[in-house]
């Protein structure tokens, strides 16, 4: 069963270890050993996380001799950002409507207290 890219990307981001790995990769390429340093897990476990991120297209791994440094693929997140943008606009409009309502309620209370 093939998963659409957006579902694979959000599934990959569901894990806090993978999010931490992506955060580290914003500083530049890193090897499995470098990425494993802050975690209390085996190198094979970190490699499995990298495979999930790579399959989702969020990172790429080059082959330099025996090292396979991982690199963030920021353009892969563009589709996620566009999808989320729709909801950001929705929430902003909702908060604007709530703010307008609260102003009306507050104004009504202020008018009522002046009698």
PDB file of C-alpha atoms in Angstrom:
ATOM      1  CA  UNK A   1       0.000   0.000   0.000  1.00  0.00           C
ATOM      2  CA  UNK A   2       1.477   3.329  -1.069  1.00  0.00           C
ATOM      3  CA  UNK A   3       1.009   6.377   1.143  1.00  0.00           C
ATOM      4  CA  UNK A   4       0.686   9.889  -0.237  1.00  0.00           C
ATOM      5  CA  UNK A   5       3.680  12.155   0.505  1.00  0.00           C
ATOM      6  CA  UNK A   6       1.803  14.395   2.943  1.00  0.00           C
ATOM      7  CA  UNK A   7       0.651  11.441   5.047  1.00  0.00           C
ATOM      8  CA  UNK A   8       4.151   9.967   5.095  1.00  0.00           C
ATOM      9  CA  UNK A   9       5.631  13.304   6.123  1.00  0.00           C
ATOM     10  CA  UNK A  10       3.176  13.909   8.959  1.00  0.00           C
ATOM     11  CA  UNK A  11       3.597  10.302  10.130  1.00  0.00           C
ATOM     12  CA  UNK A  12       7.378  10.796  10.175  1.00  0.00           C
ATOM     13  CA  UNK A  13       6.963  13.975  12.225  1.00  0.00           C
ATOM     14  CA  UNK A  14       4.722  12.229  14.742  1.00  0.00           C
ATOM     15  CA  UNK A  15       7.769  10.891  16.561  1.00  0.00           C
ATOM     16  CA  UNK A  16       9.672  13.292  18.868  1.00  0.00           C
ATOM     17  CA  UNK A  17      13.024  11.631  18.110  1.00  0.00           C
ATOM     18  CA  UNK A  18      12.564  12.240  14.395  1.00  0.00           C
ATOM     19  CA  UNK A  19      11.563  15.863  15.042  1.00  0.00           C
ATOM     20  CA  UNK A  20      14.727  16.278  17.139  1.00  0.00           C
ATOM     21  CA  UNK A  21      16.807  14.769  14.338  1.00  0.00           C
ATOM     22  CA  UNK A  22      15.304  17.228  11.850  1.00  0.00           C
ATOM     23  CA  UNK A  23      16.001  20.095  14.246  1.00  0.00           C
ATOM     24  CA  UNK A  24      19.635  18.992  14.466  1.00  0.00           C
ATOM     25  CA  UNK A  25      19.891  18.788  10.681  1.00  0.00           C
ATOM     26  CA  UNK A  26      18.941  22.464  10.383  1.00  0.00           C
ATOM     27  CA  UNK A  27      22.520  23.075  11.566  1.00  0.00           C
ATOM     28  CA  UNK A  28      23.968  21.071   8.675  1.00  0.00           C
ATOM     29  CA  UNK A  29      24.704  17.535   7.531  1.00  0.00           C
ATOM     30  CA  UNK A  30      25.426  14.918  10.167  1.00  0.00           C
ATOM     31  CA  UNK A  31      26.392  11.259  10.366  1.00  0.00           C
ATOM     32  CA  UNK A  32      24.400   8.614  12.233  1.00  0.00           C
ATOM     33  CA  UNK A  33      26.970   8.759  15.050  1.00  0.00           C
ATOM     34  CA  UNK A  34      26.572  12.520  15.361  1.00  0.00           C
ATOM     35  CA  UNK A  35      22.798  12.289  15.286  1.00  0.00           C
ATOM     36  CA  UNK A  36      22.760   9.510  17.872  1.00  0.00           C
ATOM     37  CA  UNK A  37      24.800  11.444  20.462  1.00  0.00           C
ATOM     38  CA  UNK A  38      21.905  13.080  22.380  1.00  0.00           C
ATOM     39  CA  UNK A  39      19.763   9.937  22.429  1.00  0.00           C
ATOM     40  CA  UNK A  40      19.929   6.876  24.620  1.00  0.00           C
ATOM     41  CA  UNK A  41      19.396   4.431  21.785  1.00  0.00           C
ATOM     42  CA  UNK A  42      21.435   2.201  19.565  1.00  0.00           C
ATOM     43  CA  UNK A  43      22.856   3.260  16.216  1.00  0.00           C
ATOM     44  CA  UNK A  44      20.542   0.800  14.422  1.00  0.00           C
ATOM     45  CA  UNK A  45      17.549   2.455  16.130  1.00  0.00           C
ATOM     46  CA  UNK A  46      18.688   5.896  14.957  1.00  0.00           C
ATOM     47  CA  UNK A  47      19.219   4.443  11.473  1.00  0.00           C
ATOM     48  CA  UNK A  48      15.609   3.232  11.461  1.00  0.00           C
ATOM     49  CA  UNK A  49      14.434   6.755  12.284  1.00  0.00           C
ATOM     50  CA  UNK A  50      16.569   8.097   9.443  1.00  0.00           C
ATOM     51  CA  UNK A  51      15.038   5.585   7.039  1.00  0.00           C
ATOM     52  CA  UNK A  52      11.541   6.801   7.946  1.00  0.00           C
ATOM     53  CA  UNK A  53      12.590  10.425   7.408  1.00  0.00           C
ATOM     54  CA  UNK A  54      14.293   9.531   4.132  1.00  0.00           C
ATOM     55  CA  UNK A  55      11.286   7.561   2.871  1.00  0.00           C
ATOM     56  CA  UNK A  56       9.093  10.581   3.660  1.00  0.00           C
ATOM     57  CA  UNK A  57      11.473  12.758   1.628  1.00  0.00           C
ATOM     58  CA  UNK A  58      12.337  14.970   4.607  1.00  0.00           C
ATOM     59  CA  UNK A  59      16.039  14.087   4.485  1.00  0.00           C
ATOM     60  CA  UNK A  60      18.482  12.690   1.973  1.00  0.00           C
ATOM     61  CA  UNK A  61      21.598  10.661   2.613  1.00  0.00           C
ATOM     62  CA  UNK A  62      24.718  10.810   0.497  1.00  0.00           C
ATOM     63  CA  UNK A  63      27.264   8.066   0.097  1.00  0.00           C
ATOM     64  CA  UNK A  64      30.705   9.370   0.958  1.00  0.00           C
ATOM     65  CA  UNK A  65      33.025   6.395   1.431  1.00  0.00           C
ATOM     66  CA  UNK A  66      31.809   4.569   4.550  1.00  0.00           C
ATOM     67  CA  UNK A  67      29.881   7.578   5.878  1.00  0.00           C
ATOM     68  CA  UNK A  68      26.338   8.357   4.863  1.00  0.00           C
ATOM     69  CA  UNK A  69      25.690  11.876   6.159  1.00  0.00           C
ATOM     70  CA  UNK A  70      22.060  12.916   6.419  1.00  0.00           C
ATOM     71  CA  UNK A  71      20.902  16.257   5.057  1.00  0.00           C
ATOM     72  CA  UNK A  72      17.641  18.122   5.585  1.00  0.00           C
ATOM     73  CA  UNK A  73      15.462  18.511   2.480  1.00  0.00           C
ATOM     74  CA  UNK A  74      13.566  21.720   3.322  1.00  0.00           C
ATOM     75  CA  UNK A  75      11.608  21.835   0.057  1.00  0.00           C
ATOM     76  CA  UNK A  76       9.906  18.578   1.065  1.00  0.00           C
ATOM     77  CA  UNK A  77       8.172  20.543   3.798  1.00  0.00           C
ATOM     78  CA  UNK A  78       6.685  23.009   1.310  1.00  0.00           C
ATOM     79  CA  UNK A  79       3.605  20.853   0.718  1.00  0.00           C
ATOM     80  CA  UNK A  80       3.074  20.505   4.458  1.00  0.00           C
ATOM     81  CA  UNK A  81       3.417  24.259   4.939  1.00  0.00           C
ATOM     82  CA  UNK A  82       0.897  24.946   2.162  1.00  0.00           C
ATOM     83  CA  UNK A  83      -1.556  22.462   3.666  1.00  0.00           C
ATOM     84  CA  UNK A  84      -1.165  24.018   7.122  1.00  0.00           C
ATOM     85  CA  UNK A  85      -1.526  27.551   5.742  1.00  0.00           C
ATOM     86  CA  UNK A  86      -5.205  26.927   5.004  1.00  0.00           C
ATOM     87  CA  UNK A  87      -5.785  26.081   8.648  1.00  0.00           C
ATOM     88  CA  UNK A  88      -3.707  28.997   9.901  1.00  0.00           C
ATOM     89  CA  UNK A  89      -5.955  31.375   7.956  1.00  0.00           C
ATOM     90  CA  UNK A  90      -9.033  29.596   9.335  1.00  0.00           C
ATOM     91  CA  UNK A  91      -7.822  30.022  12.930  1.00  0.00           C
ATOM     92  CA  UNK A  92      -6.879  33.660  12.374  1.00  0.00           C
ATOM     93  CA  UNK A  93     -10.389  34.391  11.078  1.00  0.00           C
ATOM     94  CA  UNK A  94     -11.886  32.506  14.015  1.00  0.00           C
ATOM     95  CA  UNK A  95      -9.803  34.478  16.492  1.00  0.00           C
ATOM     96  CA  UNK A  96     -10.715  37.738  14.739  1.00  0.00           C
ATOM     97  CA  UNK A  97     -14.416  36.875  15.058  1.00  0.00           C
ATOM     98  CA  UNK A  98     -13.931  35.980  18.723  1.00  0.00           C
ATOM     99  CA  UNK A  99     -12.114  39.267  19.319  1.00  0.00           C
ATOM    100  CA  UNK A 100     -14.966  41.216  17.660  1.00  0.00           C
ATOM    101  CA  UNK A 101     -17.517  39.361  19.785  1.00  0.00           C
ATOM    102  CA  UNK A 102     -15.591  39.993  23.002  1.00  0.00           C
ATOM    103  CA  UNK A 103     -15.337  43.711  22.166  1.00  0.00           C
ATOM    104  CA  UNK A 104     -19.114  43.862  21.676  1.00  0.00           C
ATOM    105  CA  UNK A 105     -19.730  42.041  24.946  1.00  0.00           C
ATOM    106  CA  UNK A 106     -17.251  44.279  26.776  1.00  0.00           C
ATOM    107  CA  UNK A 107     -18.793  47.396  25.257  1.00  0.00           C
ATOM    108  CA  UNK A 108     -22.247  46.175  26.289  1.00  0.00           C
ATOM    109  CA  UNK A 109     -21.036  45.624  29.858  1.00  0.00           C
ATOM    110  CA  UNK A 110     -19.390  49.059  29.936  1.00  0.00           C
ATOM    111  CA  UNK A 111     -22.628  50.714  28.733  1.00  0.00           C
ATOM    112  CA  UNK A 112     -24.678  48.812  31.294  1.00  0.00           C
ATOM    113  CA  UNK A 113     -22.407  49.831  34.178  1.00  0.00           C
ATOM    114  CA  UNK A 114     -22.809  53.558  33.448  1.00  0.00           C
ATOM    115  CA  UNK A 115     -26.469  53.746  34.500  1.00  0.00           C
TER     116      UNK A 115
END
